[in-house]
Short mmCIF file of C-alpha atoms in Angstrom, two decimals:
data_model
loop_
_atom_site.label_atom_id
_atom_site.label_comp_id
_atom_site.label_asym_id
_atom_site.label_seq_id
_atom_site.Cartn_x
_atom_site.Cartn_y
_atom_site.Cartn_z
CA MET A 8 -5.81 -19.87 -15.28
CA LYS A 9 -1.97 -20.19 -15.58
CA LYS A 10 0.86 -18.97 -13.42
CA ALA A 11 1.90 -16.36 -15.94
CA ASP A 12 -1.35 -14.66 -15.67
CA LEU A 13 -0.96 -14.32 -11.75
CA LEU A 14 2.53 -12.89 -12.40
CA GLU A 15 1.20 -10.29 -14.79
CA TRP A 16 -1.48 -9.41 -12.17
CA LEU A 17 1.38 -9.02 -9.52
CA LYS A 18 3.25 -6.91 -11.89
CA GLU A 19 0.26 -4.51 -12.10
CA GLY A 20 0.67 -3.88 -8.47
CA ASN A 21 -1.38 -1.49 -6.18
CA VAL A 22 -2.37 1.86 -5.70
CA THR A 23 -1.91 3.17 -1.97
CA ILE A 24 -3.83 6.26 -0.77
CA PRO A 25 -3.99 7.95 2.50
CA SER A 26 -7.15 6.67 4.38
CA VAL A 27 -7.97 10.17 5.26
CA LEU A 28 -8.79 10.96 1.84
CA LEU A 29 -11.28 8.32 1.67
CA THR A 30 -12.90 9.26 5.02
CA GLN A 31 -12.78 12.85 4.57
CA TYR A 32 -13.24 13.68 0.72
CA LYS A 33 -16.82 14.66 1.42
CA GLU A 34 -16.05 17.13 4.24
CA MET A 35 -13.86 18.78 1.73
CA ARG A 36 -16.82 19.05 -0.73
CA LEU A 37 -15.53 16.80 -3.18
CA ASN A 38 -17.87 14.29 -4.86
CA GLU A 39 -17.38 10.64 -5.83
CA GLN A 40 -16.50 11.62 -9.56
CA GLU A 41 -13.82 14.04 -8.29
CA LEU A 42 -12.46 11.57 -5.97
CA ALA A 43 -12.02 9.12 -8.79
CA LEU A 44 -10.48 11.76 -11.18
CA ILE A 45 -7.90 12.60 -8.39
CA LEU A 46 -7.12 8.90 -8.05
CA HIS A 47 -6.71 8.55 -11.81
CA VAL A 48 -4.40 11.59 -11.86
CA PHE A 49 -2.51 10.16 -9.00
CA TYR A 50 -1.94 6.68 -10.65
CA PHE A 51 -1.14 8.20 -13.93
CA SER A 52 1.52 10.09 -12.15
CA GLU A 53 2.96 7.18 -10.24
CA LYS A 54 3.33 5.30 -13.72
CA GLY A 55 5.25 8.17 -15.23
CA ASN A 56 2.57 10.22 -16.97
CA GLU A 57 2.58 13.34 -15.06
CA PHE A 58 0.13 15.41 -17.43
CA PRO A 59 -2.65 12.98 -18.78
CA THR A 60 -4.82 14.39 -21.23
CA PRO A 61 -8.55 14.76 -20.52
CA THR A 62 -9.07 11.99 -23.28
CA GLU A 63 -6.59 9.57 -21.36
CA LEU A 64 -8.33 10.14 -18.11
CA ALA A 65 -11.64 9.89 -19.51
CA ALA A 66 -10.96 6.52 -21.23
CA ARG A 67 -10.98 5.04 -17.77
CA MET A 68 -14.01 6.92 -16.48
CA THR A 69 -17.72 6.91 -17.35
CA ILE A 70 -17.66 10.51 -18.34
CA SER A 71 -16.73 12.20 -21.71
CA ALA A 72 -13.42 14.11 -22.32
CA PHE A 73 -15.43 17.38 -22.22
CA GLU A 74 -16.98 16.63 -18.94
CA CYS A 75 -13.36 15.57 -17.84
CA THR A 76 -11.90 19.09 -18.89
CA ASP A 77 -14.83 20.64 -16.93
CA LEU A 78 -13.98 18.70 -13.78
CA LEU A 79 -10.12 19.22 -14.06
CA ARG A 80 -10.80 22.96 -14.39
CA SER A 81 -13.06 23.09 -11.40
CA LEU A 82 -10.47 21.16 -9.29
CA ILE A 83 -7.84 23.53 -10.29
CA GLN A 84 -10.17 26.69 -9.40
CA ARG A 85 -11.06 25.18 -6.26
CA GLY A 86 -7.43 24.72 -5.25
CA PHE A 87 -7.25 20.93 -5.27
CA ILE A 88 -4.89 20.49 -8.17
CA SER A 89 -2.32 22.80 -9.71
CA ILE A 90 -0.41 22.79 -12.97
CA MET A 91 3.33 23.24 -12.34
CA ASP A 92 6.17 23.77 -14.83
CA GLY A 93 9.15 21.32 -14.99
CA ASN A 94 12.29 20.87 -16.96
CA SER A 95 13.25 17.74 -18.41
CA THR A 96 16.91 16.64 -18.19
CA GLU A 97 17.15 17.75 -21.93
CA GLY A 98 16.27 21.10 -20.93
CA ILE A 99 12.79 20.77 -22.53
CA ARG A 100 10.01 22.59 -20.51
CA TYR A 101 6.69 20.72 -19.87
CA GLU A 102 3.74 20.94 -17.53
CA LYS A 103 2.46 18.65 -14.92
CA TYR A 104 -0.24 18.24 -12.63
CA SER A 105 0.43 18.58 -8.77
CA LEU A 106 -1.50 17.27 -6.10
CA GLU A 107 0.48 19.13 -3.32
CA PRO A 108 -2.64 21.50 -2.77
CA LEU A 109 -4.94 18.51 -2.25
CA TRP A 110 -2.67 16.89 0.41
CA GLU A 111 -2.14 20.23 2.22
CA LYS A 112 -6.06 20.72 2.30
CA LEU A 113 -6.41 16.97 3.39
CA PHE A 114 -3.89 17.55 6.41
CA ASP A 115 -5.92 20.73 7.36
CA GLN A 116 -9.13 18.95 7.29
CA PHE A 117 -7.50 16.16 9.46
CA LEU A 118 -6.29 18.93 12.06
CA LEU A 119 -9.77 20.31 11.97
CA LYS A 120 -11.64 17.26 12.62
CA ARG A 121 -9.10 16.33 15.40
CA GLN A 122 -9.69 19.68 16.96
CA GLN A 123 -13.52 19.38 16.88
CA GLU A 124 -13.28 16.04 18.44
CA LYS A 125 -11.21 17.35 21.34
CA GLU A 126 -13.77 20.15 21.93
CA LEU A 127 -16.35 17.54 21.98
CA VAL A 128 -14.81 15.64 24.46
CA GLU A 129 -14.10 18.67 26.66
CA GLN A 130 -17.79 19.75 26.49
CA LYS A 131 -18.90 16.17 27.62
CA GLU A 132 -16.52 16.44 30.56
CA GLU A 133 -17.62 19.64 31.61
CA THR A 134 -21.24 18.75 31.76
CA MET B 12 1.57 21.94 13.46
CA LYS B 13 2.91 19.57 16.02
CA LYS B 14 4.67 16.24 15.84
CA ALA B 15 1.71 14.73 17.62
CA ASP B 16 -0.58 15.74 14.58
CA LEU B 17 1.87 13.74 12.41
CA LEU B 18 1.83 10.67 14.48
CA GLU B 19 -1.96 10.83 14.47
CA TRP B 20 -1.90 10.97 10.62
CA LEU B 21 0.40 8.17 10.20
CA LYS B 22 -1.82 5.99 12.58
CA GLU B 23 -4.66 6.60 10.27
CA GLY B 24 -2.71 4.58 7.65
CA ASN B 25 -3.46 3.88 3.89
CA VAL B 26 -5.86 2.20 1.91
CA THR B 27 -4.31 -0.25 -0.83
CA ILE B 28 -6.18 -1.42 -3.72
CA PRO B 29 -5.16 -3.46 -6.74
CA SER B 30 -4.26 -0.99 -9.52
CA VAL B 31 -6.49 -3.11 -11.64
CA LEU B 32 -9.60 -2.02 -9.99
CA LEU B 33 -8.92 1.59 -10.96
CA THR B 34 -8.05 1.00 -14.42
CA GLN B 35 -10.72 -1.65 -15.24
CA TYR B 36 -13.79 -0.67 -13.40
CA LYS B 37 -15.29 1.18 -16.30
CA GLU B 38 -15.10 -2.00 -18.46
CA MET B 39 -16.73 -3.77 -15.70
CA ARG B 40 -19.67 -1.33 -15.98
CA LEU B 41 -19.09 0.20 -12.54
CA ASN B 42 -19.43 3.97 -12.35
CA GLU B 43 -17.60 6.25 -10.03
CA GLN B 44 -20.23 6.27 -7.47
CA GLU B 45 -20.06 2.67 -7.50
CA LEU B 46 -16.32 2.52 -7.26
CA ALA B 47 -16.32 4.83 -4.18
CA LEU B 48 -18.97 2.68 -2.38
CA ILE B 49 -16.89 -0.38 -2.85
CA LEU B 50 -13.99 1.45 -1.43
CA HIS B 51 -15.84 2.39 1.40
CA VAL B 52 -17.10 -1.41 2.10
CA PHE B 53 -13.48 -2.53 1.58
CA TYR B 54 -12.06 0.18 4.05
CA PHE B 55 -14.88 -0.43 6.79
CA SER B 56 -14.06 -4.08 6.67
CA GLU B 57 -10.32 -3.63 7.01
CA LYS B 58 -11.10 -1.49 10.27
CA GLY B 59 -13.20 -4.43 11.58
CA ASN B 60 -16.71 -3.49 10.55
CA GLU B 61 -17.75 -6.04 8.11
CA PHE B 62 -21.30 -5.07 7.71
CA PRO B 63 -21.44 -1.22 7.78
CA THR B 64 -25.18 0.24 7.47
CA PRO B 65 -26.22 2.51 4.62
CA THR B 66 -26.36 5.29 7.16
CA GLU B 67 -22.61 4.59 7.91
CA LEU B 68 -21.74 4.31 4.32
CA ALA B 69 -23.66 7.53 3.24
CA ALA B 70 -22.11 9.47 5.95
CA ARG B 71 -18.81 9.63 3.97
CA MET B 72 -20.58 9.78 0.45
CA THR B 73 -22.45 12.41 -1.13
CA ILE B 74 -25.57 10.37 -1.42
CA SER B 75 -28.28 9.73 0.94
CA ALA B 76 -28.82 6.53 2.91
CA PHE B 77 -31.64 5.58 0.63
CA GLU B 78 -29.67 5.97 -2.49
CA CYS B 79 -26.90 4.01 -0.50
CA THR B 80 -29.20 1.10 -0.15
CA ASP B 81 -30.26 1.20 -3.72
CA LEU B 82 -26.55 1.15 -4.87
CA LEU B 83 -25.84 -1.74 -2.65
CA ARG B 84 -28.82 -3.80 -3.87
CA SER B 85 -27.75 -3.01 -7.25
CA LEU B 86 -24.20 -4.32 -6.56
CA ILE B 87 -25.33 -7.44 -5.06
CA GLN B 88 -27.86 -8.22 -7.87
CA ARG B 89 -25.08 -7.65 -10.49
CA GLY B 90 -22.71 -9.92 -8.76
CA PHE B 91 -20.19 -7.50 -7.30
CA ILE B 92 -20.82 -8.06 -3.58
CA SER B 93 -22.27 -10.71 -1.77
CA ILE B 94 -23.71 -11.15 1.62
CA MET B 95 -22.15 -14.00 3.73
CA ASP B 96 -23.04 -15.62 7.02
CA GLY B 97 -20.59 -15.69 9.74
CA ASN B 98 -20.40 -17.17 13.47
CA SER B 99 -18.60 -15.01 15.89
CA THR B 100 -16.42 -16.73 18.53
CA GLU B 101 -19.11 -16.60 21.05
CA GLY B 102 -21.30 -18.41 18.45
CA ILE B 103 -23.49 -15.64 17.51
CA ARG B 104 -24.57 -15.59 13.90
CA TYR B 105 -24.02 -12.38 11.97
CA GLU B 106 -24.03 -11.36 8.37
CA LYS B 107 -21.00 -9.49 6.60
CA TYR B 108 -20.26 -8.14 3.07
CA SER B 109 -17.86 -10.07 0.77
CA LEU B 110 -15.99 -8.66 -1.98
CA GLU B 111 -14.85 -12.06 -3.26
CA PRO B 112 -17.23 -11.88 -6.33
CA LEU B 113 -15.74 -8.40 -7.32
CA TRP B 114 -12.19 -9.71 -7.05
CA GLU B 115 -13.11 -12.72 -9.11
CA LYS B 116 -14.70 -10.71 -11.69
CA LEU B 117 -11.78 -8.33 -11.76
CA PHE B 118 -9.53 -11.09 -12.44
CA ASP B 119 -11.63 -12.47 -15.28
CA GLN B 120 -11.67 -8.97 -16.74
CA PHE B 121 -7.92 -8.78 -16.39
CA LEU B 122 -7.41 -12.21 -18.20
CA LEU B 123 -10.04 -10.97 -20.98
CA LYS B 124 -7.88 -7.92 -21.53
CA ARG B 125 -4.76 -9.52 -21.70
CA GLN B 126 -6.33 -12.03 -24.28
CA GLN B 127 -7.56 -9.21 -26.45
CA GLU B 128 -4.01 -7.45 -26.42
CA LYS B 129 -2.45 -10.60 -27.47
CA GLU B 130 -4.74 -11.14 -30.38
CA LEU B 131 -4.17 -7.42 -31.49
CA VAL B 132 -0.39 -8.04 -31.59
CA GLU B 133 -1.07 -11.36 -33.46
CA GLN B 134 -3.18 -9.48 -35.94
CA LYS B 135 -0.53 -6.70 -36.54
CA GLU B 136 2.28 -9.27 -37.01
CA GLU B 137 0.24 -11.18 -39.65
CA THR B 138 -0.48 -8.27 -41.95
CA MET C 28 -3.72 -23.19 -9.88
CA LYS C 29 -7.27 -22.46 -9.24
CA LYS C 30 -9.22 -19.29 -8.88
CA ALA C 31 -10.01 -20.15 -5.44
CA ASP C 32 -6.37 -19.98 -4.46
CA LEU C 33 -5.89 -16.61 -6.14
CA LEU C 34 -8.77 -15.21 -3.91
CA GLU C 35 -6.89 -16.62 -0.89
CA TRP C 36 -3.86 -14.76 -2.00
CA LEU C 37 -5.77 -11.63 -2.46
CA LYS C 38 -7.39 -11.94 1.07
CA GLU C 39 -3.76 -12.10 2.65
CA GLY C 40 -3.35 -8.59 1.48
CA ASN C 41 -0.37 -6.31 1.54
CA VAL C 42 1.94 -4.65 4.04
CA THR C 43 2.50 -0.96 3.47
CA ILE C 44 5.36 0.89 5.08
CA PRO C 45 6.79 4.52 4.69
CA SER C 46 9.62 4.23 2.19
CA VAL C 47 11.66 6.46 4.44
CA LEU C 48 11.85 3.68 6.68
CA LEU C 49 13.47 1.40 4.09
CA THR C 50 15.81 4.05 2.80
CA GLN C 51 16.89 5.56 6.13
CA TYR C 52 16.93 2.59 8.50
CA LYS C 53 20.64 2.21 8.32
CA GLU C 54 20.96 5.95 9.35
CA MET C 55 19.07 5.20 12.28
CA ARG C 56 21.59 2.71 13.31
CA LEU C 57 19.12 -0.31 12.72
CA ASN C 58 20.23 -3.36 11.08
CA GLU C 59 18.47 -5.78 8.82
CA GLN C 60 17.22 -7.94 11.55
CA GLU C 61 15.98 -5.27 13.61
CA LEU C 62 14.27 -3.79 10.54
CA ALA C 63 12.59 -7.31 9.98
CA LEU C 64 11.51 -7.59 13.31
CA ILE C 65 9.90 -3.95 13.43
CA LEU C 66 8.08 -5.25 10.18
CA HIS C 67 6.71 -8.43 12.03
CA VAL C 68 5.59 -6.23 14.99
CA PHE C 69 3.90 -3.84 12.62
CA TYR C 70 2.15 -6.44 10.60
CA PHE C 71 0.94 -8.43 13.70
CA SER C 72 -0.44 -5.43 15.15
CA GLU C 73 -2.29 -4.62 11.86
CA LYS C 74 -3.92 -8.09 12.14
CA GLY C 75 -5.09 -7.35 15.73
CA ASN C 76 -2.29 -8.96 17.71
CA GLU C 77 -0.74 -5.84 19.28
CA PHE C 78 1.54 -7.70 21.77
CA PRO C 79 2.95 -10.85 19.97
CA THR C 80 5.26 -13.06 22.07
CA PRO C 81 8.97 -13.56 21.10
CA THR C 82 7.92 -17.21 20.19
CA GLU C 83 5.41 -15.70 17.98
CA LEU C 84 7.69 -13.17 16.30
CA ALA C 85 10.61 -15.94 16.06
CA ALA C 86 8.58 -18.45 14.26
CA ARG C 87 8.56 -16.09 11.29
CA MET C 88 12.31 -15.23 11.67
CA THR C 89 15.67 -16.98 11.18
CA ILE C 90 16.41 -16.24 15.00
CA SER C 91 15.58 -18.18 18.22
CA ALA C 92 12.83 -16.68 20.57
CA PHE C 93 15.75 -16.14 23.03
CA GLU C 94 17.54 -13.71 20.45
CA CYS C 95 14.23 -12.21 19.79
CA THR C 96 13.65 -11.22 23.35
CA ASP C 97 17.27 -9.70 23.30
CA LEU C 98 16.50 -7.69 20.13
CA LEU C 99 13.08 -6.41 21.49
CA ARG C 100 14.92 -5.27 24.64
CA SER C 101 17.50 -3.49 22.62
CA LEU C 102 15.01 -1.80 20.43
CA ILE C 103 12.94 -0.66 23.70
CA GLN C 104 16.07 0.60 25.44
CA ARG C 105 17.25 2.61 22.25
CA GLY C 106 13.82 4.17 22.17
CA PHE C 107 12.39 2.38 18.76
CA ILE C 108 9.64 0.51 20.30
CA SER C 109 7.56 1.27 23.68
CA ILE C 110 5.13 -0.81 25.78
CA MET C 111 1.98 0.87 26.44
CA ASP C 112 -0.92 -0.01 28.83
CA GLY C 113 -4.27 -0.31 27.36
CA ASN C 114 -7.87 -1.01 28.71
CA SER C 115 -9.96 -3.30 26.67
CA THR C 116 -13.83 -2.50 26.39
CA GLU C 117 -14.48 -5.09 29.10
CA GLY C 118 -12.07 -3.18 31.56
CA ILE C 119 -9.25 -5.53 31.40
CA ARG C 120 -5.73 -4.04 31.38
CA TYR C 121 -3.29 -5.33 28.79
CA GLU C 122 -0.12 -4.27 27.30
CA LYS C 123 0.91 -3.71 23.60
CA TYR C 124 3.77 -2.56 21.77
CA SER C 125 3.80 1.07 20.22
CA LEU C 126 5.97 2.03 17.31
CA GLU C 127 5.20 5.63 17.77
CA PRO C 128 8.68 6.36 19.00
CA LEU C 129 10.02 4.72 15.65
CA TRP C 130 7.74 7.00 13.68
CA GLU C 131 8.97 10.08 15.70
CA LYS C 132 12.49 9.13 15.21
CA LEU C 133 11.88 8.41 11.49
CA PHE C 134 10.55 11.89 10.89
CA ASP C 135 13.23 13.69 12.71
CA GLN C 136 15.95 11.70 10.51
CA PHE C 137 13.78 12.71 7.31
CA LEU C 138 14.02 16.23 8.57
CA LEU C 139 17.78 16.05 9.42
CA LYS C 140 18.47 14.56 5.75
CA ARG C 141 16.40 17.32 4.08
CA GLN C 142 18.32 20.04 6.08
CA GLN C 143 21.79 18.53 4.93
CA GLU C 144 20.70 18.48 1.33
CA LYS C 145 19.72 21.99 1.50
CA GLU C 146 23.07 23.05 3.09
CA LEU C 147 24.88 20.99 0.25
CA VAL C 148 23.14 22.81 -2.42
CA GLU C 149 23.97 26.06 -0.74
CA GLN C 150 27.54 25.30 -0.43
CA LYS C 151 27.70 24.41 -3.92
CA GLU C 152 25.99 27.69 -5.06
CA GLU C 153 28.45 29.84 -2.82
CA THR C 154 31.61 28.22 -4.58
CA MET D 30 8.10 21.40 11.93
CA LYS D 31 6.43 22.89 8.88
CA LYS D 32 3.68 22.03 6.43
CA ALA D 33 6.22 21.97 3.69
CA ASP D 34 8.05 19.11 5.62
CA LEU D 35 5.10 17.02 5.66
CA LEU D 36 4.32 17.47 1.99
CA GLU D 37 7.86 16.23 1.29
CA TRP D 38 7.25 13.30 3.46
CA LEU D 39 4.13 12.46 1.51
CA LYS D 40 5.80 12.67 -1.60
CA GLU D 41 8.33 10.00 -0.65
CA GLY D 42 5.31 7.61 -0.46
CA ASN D 43 5.20 3.99 0.58
CA VAL D 44 6.36 0.46 -0.12
CA THR D 45 3.73 -2.11 -0.47
CA ILE D 46 4.66 -5.74 -0.57
CA PRO D 47 2.63 -8.86 -0.32
CA SER D 48 2.11 -9.81 3.25
CA VAL D 49 2.80 -13.53 2.31
CA LEU D 50 6.48 -12.43 1.67
CA LEU D 51 6.67 -11.35 5.26
CA THR D 52 5.02 -14.33 6.81
CA GLN D 53 6.79 -16.91 4.64
CA TYR D 54 10.28 -15.82 3.73
CA LYS D 55 11.81 -18.02 6.42
CA GLU D 56 9.87 -21.10 5.01
CA MET D 57 11.42 -20.17 1.62
CA ARG D 58 14.94 -20.29 3.32
CA LEU D 59 15.66 -16.48 3.03
CA ASN D 60 16.98 -14.82 5.98
CA GLU D 61 16.48 -11.25 7.22
CA GLN D 62 19.35 -9.72 5.17
CA GLU D 63 18.10 -11.20 2.08
CA LEU D 64 14.56 -10.15 2.77
CA ALA D 65 15.85 -6.54 3.16
CA LEU D 66 18.07 -6.92 0.01
CA ILE D 67 15.09 -8.06 -1.96
CA LEU D 68 13.03 -5.23 -0.56
CA HIS D 69 15.65 -2.74 -1.71
CA VAL D 70 15.73 -4.23 -5.36
CA PHE D 71 12.01 -4.04 -5.28
CA TYR D 72 11.92 -0.36 -4.29
CA PHE D 73 14.75 0.89 -6.59
CA SER D 74 12.85 -0.83 -9.32
CA GLU D 75 9.69 1.12 -8.35
CA LYS D 76 11.66 4.40 -8.55
CA GLY D 77 12.95 3.65 -12.00
CA ASN D 78 16.40 2.09 -11.45
CA GLU D 79 15.93 -1.41 -12.56
CA PHE D 80 19.61 -2.41 -12.14
CA PRO D 81 21.05 -1.05 -8.85
CA THR D 82 24.76 -1.67 -8.36
CA PRO D 83 25.93 -3.41 -5.30
CA THR D 84 27.36 0.05 -4.03
CA GLU D 85 23.99 1.71 -4.38
CA LEU D 86 22.40 -1.31 -2.52
CA ALA D 87 24.92 -1.44 0.09
CA ALA D 88 24.74 2.15 0.90
CA ARG D 89 21.20 1.68 2.36
CA MET D 90 22.43 -1.47 4.05
CA THR D 91 24.55 -2.45 6.91
CA ILE D 92 26.77 -4.83 4.76
CA SER D 93 29.58 -3.89 2.46
CA ALA D 94 29.28 -3.53 -1.27
CA PHE D 95 31.52 -6.92 -1.61
CA GLU D 96 28.97 -8.78 0.97
CA CYS D 97 26.28 -7.37 -1.32
CA THR D 98 27.57 -8.95 -4.58
CA ASP D 99 27.85 -12.08 -2.65
CA LEU D 100 24.35 -11.93 -1.54
CA LEU D 101 22.98 -11.06 -4.94
CA ARG D 102 25.01 -14.05 -6.52
CA SER D 103 23.48 -16.35 -3.94
CA LEU D 104 19.90 -15.05 -4.67
CA ILE D 105 20.29 -15.36 -8.38
CA GLN D 106 21.90 -19.02 -7.88
CA ARG D 107 18.81 -20.16 -5.64
CA GLY D 108 16.45 -18.87 -8.19
CA PHE D 109 14.83 -15.74 -6.32
CA ILE D 110 16.20 -13.12 -8.68
CA SER D 111 17.07 -13.37 -12.28
CA ILE D 112 18.77 -11.00 -14.67
CA MET D 113 16.91 -10.02 -17.68
CA ASP D 114 17.82 -8.28 -21.02
CA GLY D 115 15.64 -5.28 -22.17
CA ASN D 116 16.00 -2.82 -25.00
CA SER D 117 15.37 0.83 -24.39
CA THR D 118 13.21 2.85 -26.59
CA GLU D 119 16.34 4.05 -28.17
CA GLY D 120 17.36 0.58 -29.01
CA ILE D 121 20.08 0.41 -26.57
CA ARG D 122 20.30 -3.05 -24.86
CA TYR D 123 20.39 -3.18 -20.87
CA GLU D 124 20.39 -5.40 -18.19
CA LYS D 125 17.70 -5.45 -15.17
CA TYR D 126 16.84 -7.73 -12.20
CA SER D 127 13.66 -9.33 -12.19
CA LEU D 128 11.77 -10.53 -9.20
CA GLU D 129 9.45 -12.88 -11.04
CA PRO D 130 11.12 -15.94 -9.80
CA LEU D 131 10.41 -14.83 -6.36
CA TRP D 132 6.96 -14.31 -6.85
CA GLU D 133 6.61 -17.64 -8.40
CA LYS D 134 8.20 -19.31 -5.60
CA LEU D 135 6.14 -17.27 -3.18
CA PHE D 136 3.06 -18.37 -4.72
CA ASP D 137 4.06 -22.01 -4.71
CA GLN D 138 5.01 -21.63 -1.09
CA PHE D 139 1.60 -20.16 -0.34
CA LEU D 140 -0.25 -23.01 -2.14
CA LEU D 141 1.84 -25.56 -0.29
CA LYS D 142 0.97 -24.04 2.93
CA ARG D 143 -2.69 -24.12 2.14
CA GLN D 144 -2.60 -27.79 1.19
CA GLN D 145 -0.90 -28.67 4.47
CA GLU D 146 -3.39 -26.74 6.40
CA LYS D 147 -6.23 -28.55 4.69
CA GLU D 148 -4.69 -31.84 5.29
CA LEU D 149 -4.37 -31.14 8.94
CA VAL D 150 -7.97 -30.16 9.23
CA GLU D 151 -8.87 -33.45 7.48
CA GLN D 152 -6.82 -35.68 9.97
CA LYS D 153 -8.21 -33.81 12.98
CA GLU D 154 -11.83 -34.53 11.50
CA GLU D 155 -10.90 -38.20 10.88
CA THR D 156 -9.94 -38.78 14.46
#
């Protein structure tokens, strides 16, 4: 192992996600494959590819591009991911995935859970 | 939505993982469920629980505690997770999960991939 | 360099802060020394030490423990850091630093900046 | 406060740095202003601006553009930052800052500290 290898590793960097996504995805009716797909979409976007193809996504997953297309469609239909229009600086229109609906749902879920915990505490105090 | 909610959200914080884990888990023969289980073990440990039970882990996943036990056993047998002995400050012995074997494998995989990419470049230059 | 060194490095982990703190601390009338002190308080807390002494903080900074005490006092007076009471599981009372006031101010600053940007866009559109 | 504000906040994201930079910058003879400047260079680069001007950097700091130029020059002379040549996809040459020298120094510092700690333990065991 050489120092150059370590520097390359450092350059790859990290992915940082809100902890709540990890602790609450199940409550939001997402399974582990869907969580992983979301992480891939998020990471591709961070690296500048805002509309990765199912082939690109599936290349990093243990599912086929066809299955990936189905998963993406399902996530869009259930309101976790949306497709947005953008205009490049050269005026060319393009499409991109947005995870805004996911963050919004996640925050709602977070508020709901806090509310439930409060009510639980109040019930205990009453008895 | 109130400001107190936002502060609570901020307190929950983030999970940060090396990008290479996300881009290379497939090459290391891990599937999405195993990736998620690893993320849970990692996050529990960050929050001070170094030996979460299958029941605690499964509570955040879409699998049963039994399936979680099987997954853990498989990850240990395949050398991704190990169980280590620790001694608390009060001298009590305890067990904990260690992800060291995973990080080591991940770095090996990272070096292997770099080597393959170099060879590919050299082959192209020769022709 | 050995693999064990890399594993130790990975174990040290990362510090993750909201980007807005980095881009807006100046607008909040914090200087670089105060930013660094806040980062140290934040990181000590993440590692389980919620009330580091000026000596502990100054050991990582290019200022003396006395100067550190002054900086802390100033940050508390200006409402960036507060001191909170806590009760340990054994019922022992203790004090700890809280960065909640900072996050609240930061979010206010973020909202203010967004508002100013909107007004700027509207002014341009009117002319 | 509206949900849209929170989404904007989430979009701003986080900055993630190796903890060792925070705990060891003093030992590497960096002060808090230099640490902050390094964080700004790092963050600009993450956002796609690999060669921010002293004016852009100073706009986020409590120093003037002139002082920023001096600080940058000093960091380059002391081997923390280097200037590298790049070629854009359109074949245009450009310059960019590289933090590779910093990461390399940081890792050396990390190894040195580990070595010192080991020797300290051995000395204690001998007596």
